[in-house]
Every structure is written in structure tokens, then in C-alpha cells.
Amino acid sequence: MTLRKTPVGDLTEKEAKAELKVLATEIALHDAAYHTDDAPTITDAAYDALRKRNDAIEARFPALIRADSPSKKIGAATARGFAKVKHSVPMLSLGNAFSAEDVTDFVDRIRRFLDLDESENVEMTAEPKIDGLSFSARYEKGRLAVAATRGDGAEGEDITANIRTIKALPDFIMGDVPKVIEIRGEVYMTKQDFAALNAAQEKKGAKVFANPRNAAAGSLRQLDPKITAERPIKAFTYGWGELKGMEWETQWEFIQALRAWGFPINPRTKVVMTVEAMLKEYEKLGADRASLAYDIDGMVYKVNSVALQKRLGFVSRAPRWAIAHKYSAERAETVVENIDIQVGRTGALTPVARLKPVNVGGVVVANATLHNEDEIARKDIRIGDSVIIQRAGDVIPQVLESIAAKRPKDSKPYKFPTKCPVCGSHAVREEGEVARRCTGGLYCQAQSVERLKHFVSRNAFDIEGFGEKNIEAFFEDKLIESPGDLFTLERRGGRKKLAEREGWAEKSIDNLFAAIERRRTISFERFIYALGIRQVGQATARLLAQAYGSCAAWRKAMLAAADRESDAWKELTSIEQIGESMAEDLVAFFAEKHNREIVDALSKELTIEDFVPPDTAGSPIAGKTVVFTGNLEAMSRGEAKAQAQSLGAKVAGSVSKKTDLVVAGPGAGSKLKEAEALGIKVLTEEEYLKLLKS
Ligand code: IVH
């Protein structure tokens, strides 16, 4: 391999062009060696490095992308399984509604956001929520170019060749077609096809699937598309991602366009005007649920008007303009054989019921969560009790209640332990907390192990092929005790140590180290999430990444924020959606020496990419910190906030030295005064809107 030392950022256009040419040839040769000759000529890590370099150069010089670019090669699985595909528009998930009240709240929220009167109806589509797995198929000038799984929402796997095997999905769309459209939908298997497939699999002695959804997923994610072609998978389409050169006024019109192009759409999709009508559709579909040919797990309501959808936008990872109204879960009766206590990465003790295995809606359930100490007491669940359990979709099954009439005579109430079952430290419950926590910190092996599991998990470092079992085994043998150890493992003689272990052939060792190498570069927000700080989920991690930009700046600010009088503390707590309790957890995390050591060790090993704000070129408020106060007239506060964020601004809840702009409506009080005292620019709503248009 040629040594490429020039950072991509420093390449001239001429150099970039020459290098892309070399890369195209080189990668094609390696592809042929691997796929056609089954004789790879370089390591997987080196191969991935080539592809990454190619992608990085193309991202910087999009005009230089070659017709034979490796990034355009579709369907060909890369050396390590599927190629990754970045979604140009993220594939989001949906919020859930479980009751009529939740649905009313959803519509009310929309009305408030849009400043609509209570009497005004919001037109919605009601669509069955297919229980399959989502995909995105990109058509360029009407031709299927690439298809991907959802993955983590930002990046999925290239399943183009597999999607092509689904007959109902066209390779070409004809007539009036947009320049680019990503069609989104759900791949599923009918209940009947699932039963037949399982019967055939069993006969062959092959793997049987737990439910139609798993069967559809297993069939779609086959490296060999010939196997996918033999499986009876189907699809429904219902949405779009990137779209260029065409528009629709409503979701309903879009669905009609899908139909005209020959895409499969769900025949039970309706347009409804009121909450009553939404609930009626939900009831009707629910009544037919068992007799439908395929599994559904709810009804999806979407605001029909695309213009309103755009105004409503997104909160974190779900649209404000749509919701999934779920059907209630399936239940079964079984016996609690034991109650175990699990210790999580933050030390929380979680009771788990070990059950006599029972089939609930097609899935065998042997464990269920009991949530916490109070829940066990409130429901009075005891070892030996007959209980009703419930499972819904991917949610962990739970114990609903125990059947008093069947309770054994000698049974005693369950006593929740006050010592950590793993390290023996005291387990205490702080005021106002539901969880009892082990006080052992990282001395408690359970916490270290759980933290490591979280670190490598899918939404964090996503180290492929490195699951919980490996973490446990590696931890036990002291190969990996802290997250940073993962990245020094190879240097510390990890190859040799792994080769001595059972089940680690050379190929799998290569794969593991290649997967680790691939993650040496990581986005700042993933990095934050991976640390597993209490209360810091993906959405908060993103907020923090956006607010601080780089890991070094964040670390410094979190240390400074330990002083509650400091600007750093004020800045942290003024980030919208970061309350005092979360801020305290962040400060507490950095106050611990062993945590700082983890962050520092990782920073040394990794390239943590600074946060890249969304493309807001030309936005007059990009990078600015804005505070809204007083009453707004043209839009609601929520809408103003969402709009500002989409234009690259940070929206803060209080005024500080870091504030760049205060938008004050009538009735503004203390915040306006503070802004004036600090000499911060203040605009009326009208002036602000003018600024945005400029
Ligand atoms: S719309 C931004 N419509 O449900 C809107 N999703 O829980 C995203 N799903 O990831 C989805 N049927 O896999 C939509 N008619 C439908 C759907 C549907 C099934 C799935 C989809 C999505 C998940 C969210």
C-alpha cells in the first residue's frame, strides 16, 4: 500500500484527483482478489483505511467523484460484511402513544406548537405500523441506486443487492420522476410465509426464527443476496428521505404517487380529520389485527400537510408531526422461580424475575424486569408466586401482578438486599431516588463490566462482533479493564493472548482488531454517549457536543463548572434541556480522578472529531447563542426554538455573557433587563424575522 501522509484537508485539487484515480484502481483490485478469487491481498484494516480515505477525499471534493468510484459500487459487500451507507437525511424513529389520552395530547401539542385554535382540525393520515424492519431505497433519475437498512439512523448497511430481490420494489420508476428520491418503507414477512419458512428450516436442520420480524431481518441481511432471493420477503412503502426536484402538498398525495409508480402501499391507509376519527381507525384496525396477513404493532398518525410537517420539525430523534399508537402488549401467566439482582453501569440494583419459561405471542420469555425495590413491594411479588407477565415489541418483558389466590402458604415478602451482590459494598438509596445503588464505583466489577458493555454497544463505539460475552471474558482475564484498554490491546500482545483462547481463529482476531481500528476515529457526540455518564443519553450527548464543540473544551468546562458560582456552571445549566440534576451528574463524573483518567487515556488513543454543526451556510445566526423571552406572535416559543436550532444556533434558557442575541416579545421581564445590563443585542420578534430573511 502506498503511504499517504498528506492530511485530506491539505490536498490540492490536482493531488486529490490523482489520488482518487489510484484509489479506484487499487480498491477494485482488492475487491476482485477478495470476492472473485477469494484470496485477499491486504488486511481488512488496510482495506477499510483505503475506502475511508477515498470517502474523505470525495467528501471534500464532491466534483471529483469518478464514475468508477468505489463509493458508487453498489451491492458489493465489503470485506467486513456490508458496506456502510450514510443516510443523507437521517432515518428517525417515532414517539409512542399508548392511550387515547396520549393521542389527544399529541394533537394538542401540535396545536400549541402551531398556535392553532382548539376548534381547528389537524388533518392526519392513519397508517398501519408494520412490524418489520425499515429500509431506504435511493432512486436517481428514476433508477434504483442504493438501498440501506436503518442502522443507527445516521448510517445503515448497503443492502442494494438484497432489496433488488424484492419483486414488488421497482428497479426503475417511470413517468414524472424526481431527480433524487429516497423511498422509505418496511420489509416484512407474512405470518403464513414465516410458518412455512420455519418448517422448511427445521426440516433442513437450519436456524428457525422467533417471529416474522426476525425472519424478515435475517433474510434481508444476508451477505449472499441469492439467499435473500429465495426468502419470501415483502415490503410496504410510506415515506421519503432526501428529495430533489419534486414536491407534494400532503402525505396522502405522496402515497398516491408511490402507488402510481408501482410501489406497494398499505391499503388500510386513511386520511382522518379529528382525534375521534383517529381513534376509530385504531380500534377498527385493532379488531382485524389477528386476521391480517402480517404483524402490525400499532397505528402511525402523521400530519398530512407537508408544509405543517416542515414547521413542526423534530425533537431529538423523532418527528413532532407523527406518532405511533401502539396496541397493548401480549400477556401470559407463569411462575417466578427466583429473583436476581443485576448491577448496572451506574451501580443501580435492578431486580430481575427468573421465570418458568413461557411463550408470549410467539417469543419464549424466561426473564422479566421487576423495575426496582418499590415496585416489588407495591405489587408484593414473591419468589414462588404465579404472575402475569407482559411483553410489547422490543421492550423488556415485565411482571404486571401476582395472582394472590395461587400464592404458596409458606411464602414470605421479598427482602431487597442492602449490599451489592457483586462487590459487597453498601447499596444505598438517596433521597428522592427510586434506585438503590452500589457505592463501590469502579471497584465494583459489575459497574466496570457494564460500563465496558455500554462503551462498545451499538449507539456508542459499535465495535462489530464484540458483544457482551467477550467483554465479560476479557474483563475476567484482565485483558480489558477500562475503555482505553481496548485500543491498546493489540500493542499489549493482544493477538497472541487471543490466539491462546478457545474460539479465536486468526480470521476472527483480524476482524476484531480491524473493527477496533475502524473506531479509532469517532464523533464527539458518540464519544460522550459512550462514557455512560448518568442521565446522559444520546440526545443529551448531542446537545453537549453542540454546546462545547470539542472534547478538550468540554473537559475543561466540566471541571470549571464544579464551582457553582462560575460562568461554566451557568453556561452548562443554561443549555436548554440540561437541568441542574443532569449538570450535577456531569460535574460529578469529571470530579472523579478515575473518570478523568479514562477520558484522557481515550483522548490519547482516539481521534475525536469536533462537532460539525448542520450545514447552515448563509444562516445569520449559525453558531450564535440565542435567548427567547416574552410573548412571540408569529410563532410559538417551541417553534422559534426549533427553527433557530435548525439554523445552527444554540438556544439557551437564560441570559449570560455567552449570549449573542436576545429576542424579546411583549411582556419580557428579567431576562431583558439582564441582557441590557450585559450590553447584549436585543431584537423584537419582527426585527429577528427580518434578520433571518436577510
Ligand atoms: S414513519 C420519521 N410509517 O416504525 C418517520 N414508520 O417506531 C419515521 N414503521 O422506524 C417512520 N410502519 O420502521 C412510519 N407507516 C409507517 C410505519 C413505520 C412501520 C416503523 C419504521 C419506524 C418505526 C418507528
XYZ file of C-alpha atoms and ligand atoms in Angstrom:
718
model
C 0.000 0.000 0.000
C 1.209 3.465 -0.816
C 1.845 5.648 2.184
C -0.488 8.601 2.157
C 0.707 11.163 4.571
C -0.900 14.355 3.349
C -3.984 15.003 5.500
C -7.092 15.164 3.327
C -7.609 18.757 4.428
C -4.280 19.763 2.887
C -4.653 18.096 -0.515
C -4.763 20.309 -3.584
C -7.436 19.587 -6.141
C -4.853 18.180 -8.502
C -3.430 15.841 -5.882
C -6.936 14.773 -4.866
C -7.842 13.921 -8.440
C -4.711 11.845 -8.937
C -5.196 10.030 -5.676
C -8.865 9.212 -6.337
C -7.782 7.592 -9.580
C -5.161 5.446 -7.863
C -7.642 4.540 -5.116
C -10.313 3.462 -7.595
C -7.915 1.064 -9.307
C -6.375 -0.169 -6.104
C -9.700 -0.842 -4.358
C -11.120 -2.544 -7.437
C -8.127 -4.894 -7.492
C -8.567 -5.735 -3.831
C -12.295 -6.271 -4.356
C -11.610 -8.700 -7.154
C -8.992 -10.530 -5.104
C -11.413 -10.857 -2.232
C -14.726 -11.537 -3.935
C -13.794 -13.236 -7.162
C -10.621 -15.045 -6.219
C -11.414 -15.472 -2.535
C -7.802 -14.555 -1.852
C -7.482 -11.159 -0.162
C -4.198 -9.371 -0.746
C -4.296 -6.933 2.174
C -5.603 -6.936 5.732
C -9.154 -5.827 6.313
C -7.959 -2.845 8.323
C -5.764 -1.664 5.470
C -8.607 -2.168 3.021
C -11.015 -0.197 5.163
C -8.430 2.552 5.530
C -8.288 2.849 1.742
C -12.046 3.150 1.458
C -12.194 5.663 4.262
C -9.522 7.776 2.621
C -11.452 7.622 -0.636
C -14.650 8.713 1.112
C -12.912 11.556 2.909
C -11.387 12.929 -0.299
C -14.726 12.661 -2.077
C -16.472 14.446 0.758
C -14.027 17.330 0.359
C -14.068 17.375 -3.440
C -17.523 16.155 -4.475
C -16.944 17.424 -8.004
C -14.097 14.944 -8.432
C -16.147 11.820 -7.701
C -15.340 9.395 -10.505
C -17.804 7.346 -12.463
C -15.943 4.235 -11.320
C -15.603 5.429 -7.739
C -15.543 2.628 -5.163
C -18.114 4.571 -3.158
C -20.571 4.200 -6.012
C -20.180 0.470 -6.228
C -23.411 -0.826 -5.002
C -24.457 -4.069 -3.559
C -20.956 -5.422 -3.332
C -20.409 -6.413 0.257
C -17.130 -5.045 1.550
C -14.507 -7.209 3.157
C -16.170 -6.954 6.535
C -19.742 -7.738 5.704
C -21.929 -4.977 4.347
C -20.618 -1.627 3.239
C -21.872 1.272 5.311
C -24.169 3.877 3.814
C -24.601 7.311 5.387
C -28.235 8.462 5.194
C -28.311 11.922 3.669
C -31.469 12.547 5.674
C -31.406 10.624 8.979
C -33.862 7.767 9.464
C -35.637 8.686 12.653
C -37.885 6.785 14.955
C -41.332 7.629 16.281
C -42.605 8.631 19.672
C -45.194 6.293 21.178
C -48.753 6.763 22.349
C -50.332 4.039 24.459
C -53.729 5.522 25.236
C -56.439 7.755 23.805
C -55.188 10.420 26.173
C -51.691 10.211 24.698
C -53.196 10.697 21.238
C -55.179 13.734 22.386
C -52.022 15.138 23.959
C -50.158 14.602 20.706
C -52.710 16.594 18.726
C -52.862 19.275 21.438
C -49.093 19.624 21.373
C -49.241 20.156 17.627
C -51.951 22.785 18.001
C -49.950 24.618 20.640
C -46.793 24.489 18.566
C -48.559 25.860 15.521
C -50.584 28.315 17.544
C -53.850 26.820 16.272
C -57.208 27.292 17.860
C -58.792 24.397 19.745
C -61.560 24.279 17.180
C -59.178 23.861 14.236
C -58.699 20.320 12.984
C -55.305 18.970 12.048
C -55.653 16.598 9.122
C -53.742 13.335 9.630
C -53.034 10.122 7.829
C -53.589 6.941 9.811
C -51.326 4.115 8.619
C -50.839 0.611 9.985
C -47.488 0.301 11.743
C -45.885 -2.694 10.093
C -43.751 -4.787 12.429
C -40.790 -5.350 10.160
C -37.557 -3.512 9.571
C -37.176 -0.231 7.830
C -35.153 0.458 4.712
C -34.365 3.390 2.494
C -34.076 2.982 -1.295
C -32.484 5.802 -3.234
C -33.633 6.415 -6.812
C -31.607 8.741 -9.002
C -33.381 9.863 -12.159
C -35.822 7.054 -11.564
C -33.222 4.330 -11.241
C -32.591 2.413 -8.017
C -29.073 3.481 -6.997
C -28.571 2.270 -3.459
C -30.633 0.800 -0.645
C -29.771 0.677 3.028
C -31.016 -0.563 6.369
C -31.796 1.961 9.072
C -28.732 1.069 11.151
C -28.315 3.651 13.872
C -30.429 6.134 11.919
C -27.410 8.049 10.635
C -25.652 5.176 8.912
C -27.006 1.850 7.713
C -25.802 -1.130 5.728
C -25.748 -1.347 1.976
C -28.413 -3.905 1.079
C -28.953 -2.815 -2.525
C -28.493 -6.278 -3.978
C -30.893 -7.731 -1.419
C -33.568 -5.088 -1.954
C -33.415 -5.783 -5.683
C -34.651 -9.312 -4.977
C -37.985 -7.964 -3.674
C -40.172 -8.131 -6.726
C -42.682 -5.549 -5.591
C -39.987 -2.871 -5.379
C -39.240 -1.483 -8.846
C -35.691 -1.119 -10.206
C -36.900 1.788 -12.302
C -39.670 4.253 -11.760
C -41.229 5.801 -14.801
C -43.251 8.830 -15.770
C -42.791 12.043 -13.864
C -39.869 11.235 -11.547
C -37.821 13.451 -9.226
C -34.083 13.837 -9.738
C -33.415 12.118 -6.434
C -35.802 10.402 -4.081
C -35.160 8.121 -1.168
C -38.192 5.932 -0.689
C -38.624 4.626 2.818
C -40.612 1.677 3.975
C -40.725 -1.550 5.863
C -39.648 -5.036 4.845
C -41.761 -7.781 6.383
C -42.765 -11.418 6.056
C -46.357 -12.638 6.158
C -47.362 -14.899 9.028
C -48.043 -17.729 6.595
C -44.688 -17.412 4.804
C -42.975 -17.281 8.161
C -44.565 -20.540 9.295
C -43.654 -22.260 6.018
C -40.072 -20.950 6.135
C -39.609 -22.159 9.697
C -40.991 -25.583 8.830
C -38.550 -25.837 5.923
C -35.655 -24.589 8.040
C -36.426 -27.114 10.739
C -36.502 -29.926 8.228
C -33.079 -28.881 6.956
C -31.785 -28.631 10.495
C -31.232 -24.914 9.894
C -31.934 -21.959 12.157
C -35.579 -21.299 12.993
C -36.773 -17.758 13.663
C -38.632 -16.491 16.720
C -41.133 -14.349 14.795
C -41.868 -12.962 11.313
C -39.918 -9.807 12.037
C -36.721 -11.694 12.871
C -37.239 -13.909 9.856
C -37.567 -10.860 7.588
C -34.483 -9.260 9.150
C -32.444 -12.447 8.914
C -33.459 -12.868 5.297
C -32.720 -9.306 4.261
C -29.356 -9.102 5.970
C -27.795 -11.966 4.051
C -24.345 -11.331 2.634
C -25.321 -13.564 -0.252
C -28.316 -11.947 -1.986
C -29.123 -15.299 -3.606
C -30.334 -16.485 -0.219
C -32.450 -13.339 0.179
C -33.962 -14.033 -3.233
C -35.172 -17.431 -2.017
C -36.892 -15.954 1.022
C -40.489 -14.745 0.819
C -39.938 -11.157 1.947
C -42.246 -8.296 1.019
C -42.367 -4.558 1.578
C -44.657 -1.607 2.158
C -43.512 1.951 1.427
C -44.706 5.015 3.297
C -42.193 7.850 3.381
C -39.298 9.716 1.842
C -35.860 10.882 2.874
C -33.833 13.044 0.512
C -35.940 14.544 -2.259
C -34.830 16.746 -5.126
C -36.857 18.119 -7.980
C -40.387 17.362 -6.835
C -42.730 18.233 -4.008
C -46.021 17.093 -2.566
C -48.501 19.065 -0.569
C -49.622 16.174 1.568
C -48.533 12.760 2.779
C -51.645 11.364 1.128
C -50.653 12.778 -2.278
C -47.228 11.271 -1.815
C -48.745 7.864 -1.118
C -50.786 8.183 -4.325
C -47.554 8.944 -6.208
C -45.987 5.829 -4.717
C -48.964 3.834 -5.890
C -48.738 5.309 -9.397
C -45.042 4.387 -9.604
C -45.898 0.843 -8.660
C -44.663 0.749 -5.072
C -46.558 -1.417 -2.590
C -48.554 0.778 -0.226
C -50.708 -0.348 2.635
C -54.370 -0.451 1.581
C -55.565 0.455 5.055
C -54.027 3.920 4.983
C -56.664 6.616 5.595
C -56.999 10.364 5.959
C -58.688 11.479 9.182
C -59.700 14.882 10.499
C -60.279 14.531 14.219
C -58.945 12.690 17.254
C -62.207 10.716 17.345
C -61.658 9.561 13.777
C -58.049 8.622 14.541
C -59.130 6.507 17.490
C -61.871 4.882 15.432
C -59.362 3.776 12.784
C -57.143 2.464 15.539
C -59.985 0.416 17.024
C -61.025 -0.934 13.645
C -57.510 -1.992 12.736
C -57.052 -3.478 16.193
C -60.164 -5.608 15.749
C -58.746 -7.010 12.491
C -55.211 -7.343 13.758
C -55.221 -11.104 14.285
C -56.688 -11.780 10.860
C -54.253 -9.568 8.927
C -51.723 -11.457 6.830
C -48.792 -9.703 8.540
C -47.861 -8.467 12.017
C -48.564 -4.891 12.979
C -47.798 -3.316 16.321
C -49.755 -0.095 16.119
C -51.104 2.692 14.008
C -48.979 5.630 12.851
C -50.593 9.070 12.656
C -48.862 11.687 10.514
C -49.782 15.325 9.947
C -50.993 15.264 6.360
C -49.791 18.703 5.287
C -46.119 18.698 4.305
C -45.886 22.436 4.974
C -47.041 21.860 8.543
C -44.668 18.896 8.898
C -41.821 21.212 7.989
C -42.896 23.791 10.527
C -43.274 21.166 13.219
C -39.860 19.618 12.626
C -38.189 17.198 15.008
C -37.431 16.745 18.664
C -34.265 14.802 19.239
C -34.754 11.657 17.157
C -38.449 11.721 16.351
C -40.700 13.998 14.329
C -43.162 16.240 16.136
C -45.614 15.609 13.335
C -46.040 11.856 13.731
C -46.601 9.302 16.476
C -47.037 5.542 16.802
C -50.183 4.499 18.658
C -49.263 1.069 19.976
C -51.541 -1.880 20.588
C -51.413 -3.272 24.059
C -48.956 -5.970 24.683
C -49.427 -9.690 24.902
C -49.700 -11.335 28.265
C -49.180 -14.754 29.824
C -49.161 -16.485 33.191
C -46.074 -18.160 34.661
C -44.164 -18.717 37.924
C -41.349 -16.643 39.461
C -38.635 -19.209 40.188
C -36.173 -16.726 41.604
C -35.366 -13.026 41.896
C -31.862 -11.960 40.887
C -30.303 -8.559 41.366
C -28.363 -7.071 38.472
C -25.929 -4.211 38.939
C -25.856 -1.682 36.107
C -23.068 0.574 34.936
C -24.140 3.379 37.242
C -24.438 0.990 40.164
C -28.223 0.783 40.171
C -29.541 -2.504 41.547
C -32.243 -3.883 39.273
C -34.331 -6.860 40.320
C -34.983 -9.442 37.619
C -37.539 -12.225 37.861
C -36.295 -15.601 36.644
C -39.394 -17.232 35.253
C -40.562 -20.648 34.287
C -40.150 -20.195 30.500
C -43.423 -19.319 28.814
C -44.482 -18.481 25.259
C -45.817 -14.936 24.928
C -47.060 -14.062 21.465
C -44.516 -16.296 19.742
C -41.490 -15.466 21.889
C -40.221 -17.563 24.776
C -39.775 -15.422 27.865
C -37.649 -16.592 30.808
C -36.725 -13.266 32.437
C -38.686 -10.155 33.217
C -37.801 -6.912 34.887
C -39.262 -6.034 38.266
C -38.032 -2.433 37.865
C -36.987 -1.550 41.417
C -37.419 -2.078 45.121
C -40.644 -0.065 45.413
C -42.274 -1.851 42.517
C -41.673 -5.267 44.090
C -43.098 -4.021 47.367
C -46.051 -2.289 45.745
C -47.016 -5.356 43.734
C -45.884 -7.681 46.529
C -44.134 -10.059 44.160
C -42.561 -13.055 45.879
C -40.404 -15.987 44.852
C -42.753 -18.884 44.042
C -45.645 -16.623 43.012
C -47.757 -17.216 39.938
C -47.642 -13.984 37.977
C -48.960 -12.273 34.854
C -46.228 -11.060 32.568
C -46.441 -8.782 29.565
C -44.235 -8.125 26.574
C -44.603 -5.426 23.943
C -42.397 -5.272 20.883
C -38.745 -4.925 21.754
C -39.438 -3.766 25.275
C -38.093 -5.940 28.099
C -40.924 -8.145 29.420
C -42.329 -7.040 32.731
C -44.149 -8.618 35.650
C -47.564 -6.992 35.968
C -49.032 -8.639 39.047
C -49.035 -11.754 41.126
C -52.084 -13.962 41.483
C -52.835 -13.896 45.204
C -55.114 -16.946 45.124
C -52.261 -19.120 43.880
C -49.661 -17.991 46.405
C -47.897 -20.817 48.333
C -48.824 -20.810 52.055
C -45.280 -20.506 53.381
C -44.313 -17.592 51.111
C -42.640 -14.502 52.581
C -42.395 -10.966 51.218
C -39.229 -10.390 49.212
C -36.436 -8.604 51.091
C -34.450 -6.289 48.884
C -30.686 -6.542 49.592
C -28.854 -3.568 51.120
C -25.446 -4.831 49.969
C -24.231 -5.068 46.399
C -24.472 -8.728 45.372
C -21.321 -8.341 43.255
C -18.789 -6.448 45.387
C -20.405 -6.481 48.819
C -20.309 -2.671 49.185
C -23.218 -0.930 50.815
C -26.103 -0.264 48.489
C -27.821 2.972 49.403
C -30.865 4.856 48.311
C -30.528 8.562 48.137
C -33.433 10.812 48.902
C -35.822 11.155 46.019
C -34.207 8.286 44.065
C -36.034 5.118 43.099
C -32.903 3.065 42.604
C -30.719 1.669 45.312
C -27.105 1.978 44.205
C -23.905 0.147 44.960
C -21.350 2.551 46.445
C -18.376 0.597 45.099
C -17.893 2.739 41.985
C -15.426 1.243 39.548
C -14.099 -1.028 42.275
C -17.310 -2.909 41.703
C -16.638 -5.303 38.880
C -20.257 -5.223 37.767
C -20.051 -1.484 37.182
C -16.787 -1.740 35.264
C -18.107 -4.547 33.106
C -21.439 -2.865 32.456
C -19.684 0.350 31.591
C -17.493 -1.512 29.108
C -20.525 -3.204 27.564
C -22.152 0.159 27.119
C -18.948 1.567 25.670
C -18.814 -0.955 22.811
C -22.585 -1.049 22.241
C -24.272 -0.100 19.018
C -25.027 3.551 19.614
C -21.674 4.093 21.310
C -18.443 2.730 19.788
C -20.286 -0.024 17.949
C -17.367 -2.425 17.828
C -18.579 -5.036 15.389
C -18.544 -8.642 16.525
C -17.583 -7.680 20.065
C -20.511 -8.466 22.271
C -21.268 -8.694 25.951
C -19.890 -12.231 26.308
C -16.480 -11.135 25.028
C -16.401 -8.159 27.351
C -17.138 -10.397 30.311
C -14.478 -12.921 29.341
C -11.837 -10.290 28.531
C -12.543 -8.488 31.763
C -12.244 -11.654 33.787
C -8.831 -12.351 32.263
C -7.780 -8.725 32.851
C -7.221 -8.132 29.125
C -9.563 -5.143 29.176
C -10.394 -3.417 32.418
C -11.126 0.100 31.267
C -12.373 1.501 27.912
C -8.937 2.764 26.849
C -7.540 -0.775 27.125
C -9.494 -1.736 24.049
C -7.306 0.467 21.913
C -4.015 -0.681 23.406
C -4.904 -4.363 23.359
C -3.069 -5.113 20.126
C 0.095 -3.346 21.337
C -0.062 -5.210 24.612
C 0.303 -8.513 22.819
C -3.427 -8.978 22.406
C -3.083 -11.053 19.243
C -1.039 -13.692 20.992
C -3.261 -13.714 24.048
C -6.383 -14.094 21.948
C -4.856 -16.849 19.837
C -4.415 -18.834 23.052
C -8.132 -18.636 23.748
C -10.673 -21.080 22.531
C -12.791 -19.952 19.590
C -10.404 -17.258 18.380
C -9.140 -18.246 14.951
C -6.756 -15.916 13.154
C -9.542 -14.602 10.982
C -11.700 -13.599 13.929
C -8.730 -11.942 15.623
C -8.094 -9.976 12.408
C -11.734 -8.997 12.310
C -11.776 -7.817 15.897
C -8.726 -5.620 15.506
C -9.999 -4.262 12.222
C -13.285 -3.357 13.913
C -11.404 -1.629 16.718
C -9.193 0.262 14.261
C -12.234 1.482 12.365
C -13.470 3.158 15.519
C -10.278 4.988 16.343
C -11.969 7.982 14.771
C -15.240 8.814 16.469
C -17.690 11.675 16.525
C -17.661 13.798 19.657
C -21.310 13.072 20.431
C -20.864 9.306 20.226
C -17.822 9.632 22.437
C -19.803 11.493 25.101
C -22.605 8.951 24.970
C -20.136 6.057 25.197
C -18.744 7.303 28.521
C -22.003 6.218 30.105
C -22.412 9.210 32.404
C -25.575 9.038 34.470
C -28.600 10.605 32.723
C -26.566 11.350 29.588
C -28.322 9.586 26.728
C -27.893 10.162 23.022
C -29.962 13.330 22.881
C -28.067 14.941 25.758
C -24.752 13.835 24.280
C -25.659 15.656 21.116
C -26.625 18.811 22.990
C -23.318 18.763 24.835
C -21.334 18.158 21.653
C -23.103 21.057 20.017
C -22.565 23.346 23.001
C -18.868 22.616 23.584
C -17.650 21.634 20.128
C -14.583 19.669 21.157
C -13.652 17.164 23.810
C -10.887 19.337 25.255
C -13.206 22.331 25.619
C -15.860 20.168 27.220
C -13.471 18.584 29.731
C -12.188 21.998 30.770
C -15.685 23.431 31.129
C -16.933 20.477 33.208
C -14.052 20.905 35.668
C -14.667 24.632 35.901
C -18.384 24.021 36.447
C -17.598 22.317 39.773
C -17.732 25.837 41.175
C -21.447 26.670 41.278
C -20.691 30.377 41.101
C -18.693 30.032 37.883
C -19.694 31.054 34.382
C -19.041 27.471 33.342
C -21.802 26.244 35.661
C -24.127 28.934 34.423
C -23.367 28.045 30.837
C -23.949 24.339 31.445
C -27.279 24.815 33.182
C -28.443 27.321 30.603
C -28.268 24.718 27.846
C -31.877 24.058 27.008
C -32.948 20.623 28.360
C -29.984 20.283 30.733
C -31.332 20.715 34.218
C -29.464 21.019 37.498
C -29.592 17.333 38.291
C -28.060 16.359 34.964
C -25.463 19.111 35.313
C -24.582 17.734 38.747
C -24.050 14.262 37.315
C -21.755 15.693 34.645
C -19.721 17.636 37.170
C -19.601 14.627 39.484
C -18.306 12.468 36.662
C -15.371 14.761 35.989
C -14.721 15.266 39.697
C -13.652 11.618 39.919
C -9.999 11.065 39.110
C -10.566 7.637 37.597
C -13.090 9.088 35.163
C -10.696 11.821 34.056
C -8.077 9.137 33.562
C -10.450 7.213 31.314
C -11.214 10.296 29.228
C -7.534 11.188 28.957
C -6.417 7.685 28.068
C -9.050 7.578 25.331
C -8.205 11.041 24.028
C -4.637 9.848 23.542
C -5.686 6.821 21.534
C -8.510 8.308 19.505
C -9.296 10.996 17.015
C -12.415 12.564 18.495
C -13.928 14.615 15.704
C -15.095 18.056 16.695
C -18.832 18.617 16.426
C -19.798 19.634 12.918
C -22.840 21.892 13.020
C -25.540 21.163 10.455
C -24.962 22.842 7.119
C -26.175 26.319 7.879
C -24.115 28.203 5.332
C -25.644 31.613 4.933
C -27.561 31.453 8.195
C -27.154 34.744 10.038
C -27.479 33.028 13.420
C -25.240 29.982 12.853
C -23.043 29.385 15.893
C -24.788 32.132 17.881
C -26.408 31.659 21.272
C -29.951 32.970 21.251
C -32.403 33.503 24.120
C -36.146 33.975 23.536
C -38.171 35.847 26.115
C -41.617 37.377 26.383
C -44.552 36.549 24.129
C -43.915 35.761 20.486
C -46.624 36.409 17.929
C -45.700 34.939 14.553
C -44.829 31.591 16.050
C -44.859 29.724 19.326
C -41.805 29.618 21.558
C -41.225 25.965 20.705
C -41.364 26.643 17.001
C -38.988 29.595 17.296
C -36.561 27.484 19.241
C -36.659 24.607 16.775
C -36.228 26.962 13.848
C -33.218 28.674 15.440
C -31.601 25.320 16.160
C -32.121 24.169 12.603
C -30.347 27.344 11.502
C -27.322 26.372 13.560
C -27.953 28.493 16.662
C -27.767 27.349 20.262
C -30.881 28.226 22.191
C -30.300 28.964 25.850
C -32.864 29.284 28.618
C -31.121 32.089 30.463
C -29.016 35.125 29.636
C -25.270 35.011 30.284
C -22.104 36.629 28.959
C -22.099 33.995 26.240
C -25.478 35.076 24.879
C -25.196 36.724 21.457
C -28.780 37.707 20.898
C -31.980 38.111 22.871
C -35.307 38.096 21.059
C -37.795 39.863 23.294
C -41.535 39.934 22.780
C -44.095 41.917 24.770
C -44.073 41.126 28.465
C -40.345 40.342 28.613
C -39.005 40.849 32.135
C -35.829 39.938 33.978
C -34.061 38.364 31.003
C -34.453 41.522 29.007
C -33.078 43.559 31.907
C -30.106 41.221 32.258
C -29.402 41.464 28.535
C -29.462 45.211 28.710
C -27.165 45.199 31.745
C -24.687 42.960 29.928
C -24.922 45.014 26.736
C -26.267 42.099 24.656
C -28.029 42.765 21.384
C -31.839 42.720 21.780
C -34.250 42.380 18.859
C -38.028 42.432 18.626
C -39.613 39.403 17.007
C -40.197 41.385 13.844
C -36.575 42.523 13.658
C -35.438 38.983 14.311
C -37.543 37.550 11.480
C -36.171 40.213 9.180
C -32.643 39.226 10.190
C -33.387 35.594 9.325
C -34.585 36.576 5.881
C -31.510 38.735 5.212
S -42.849 6.686 9.593
C -39.930 9.999 10.652
N -44.729 4.980 8.938
O -41.898 2.148 12.821
C -40.969 8.959 10.463
N -42.889 4.178 10.240
O -41.279 3.146 15.511
C -40.461 7.572 10.602
N -42.947 1.790 10.732
O -38.605 3.187 12.172
C -41.302 6.438 10.354
N -44.840 1.359 9.670
O -39.533 1.158 10.890
C -43.568 5.162 9.583
N -46.436 3.566 8.270
C -45.291 3.751 8.896
C -44.602 2.687 9.543
C -43.405 2.958 10.204
C -43.831 0.842 10.385
C -41.743 1.587 11.547
C -40.468 2.192 10.998
C -40.007 3.160 12.041
C -40.643 2.603 13.265
C -40.785 3.671 14.334
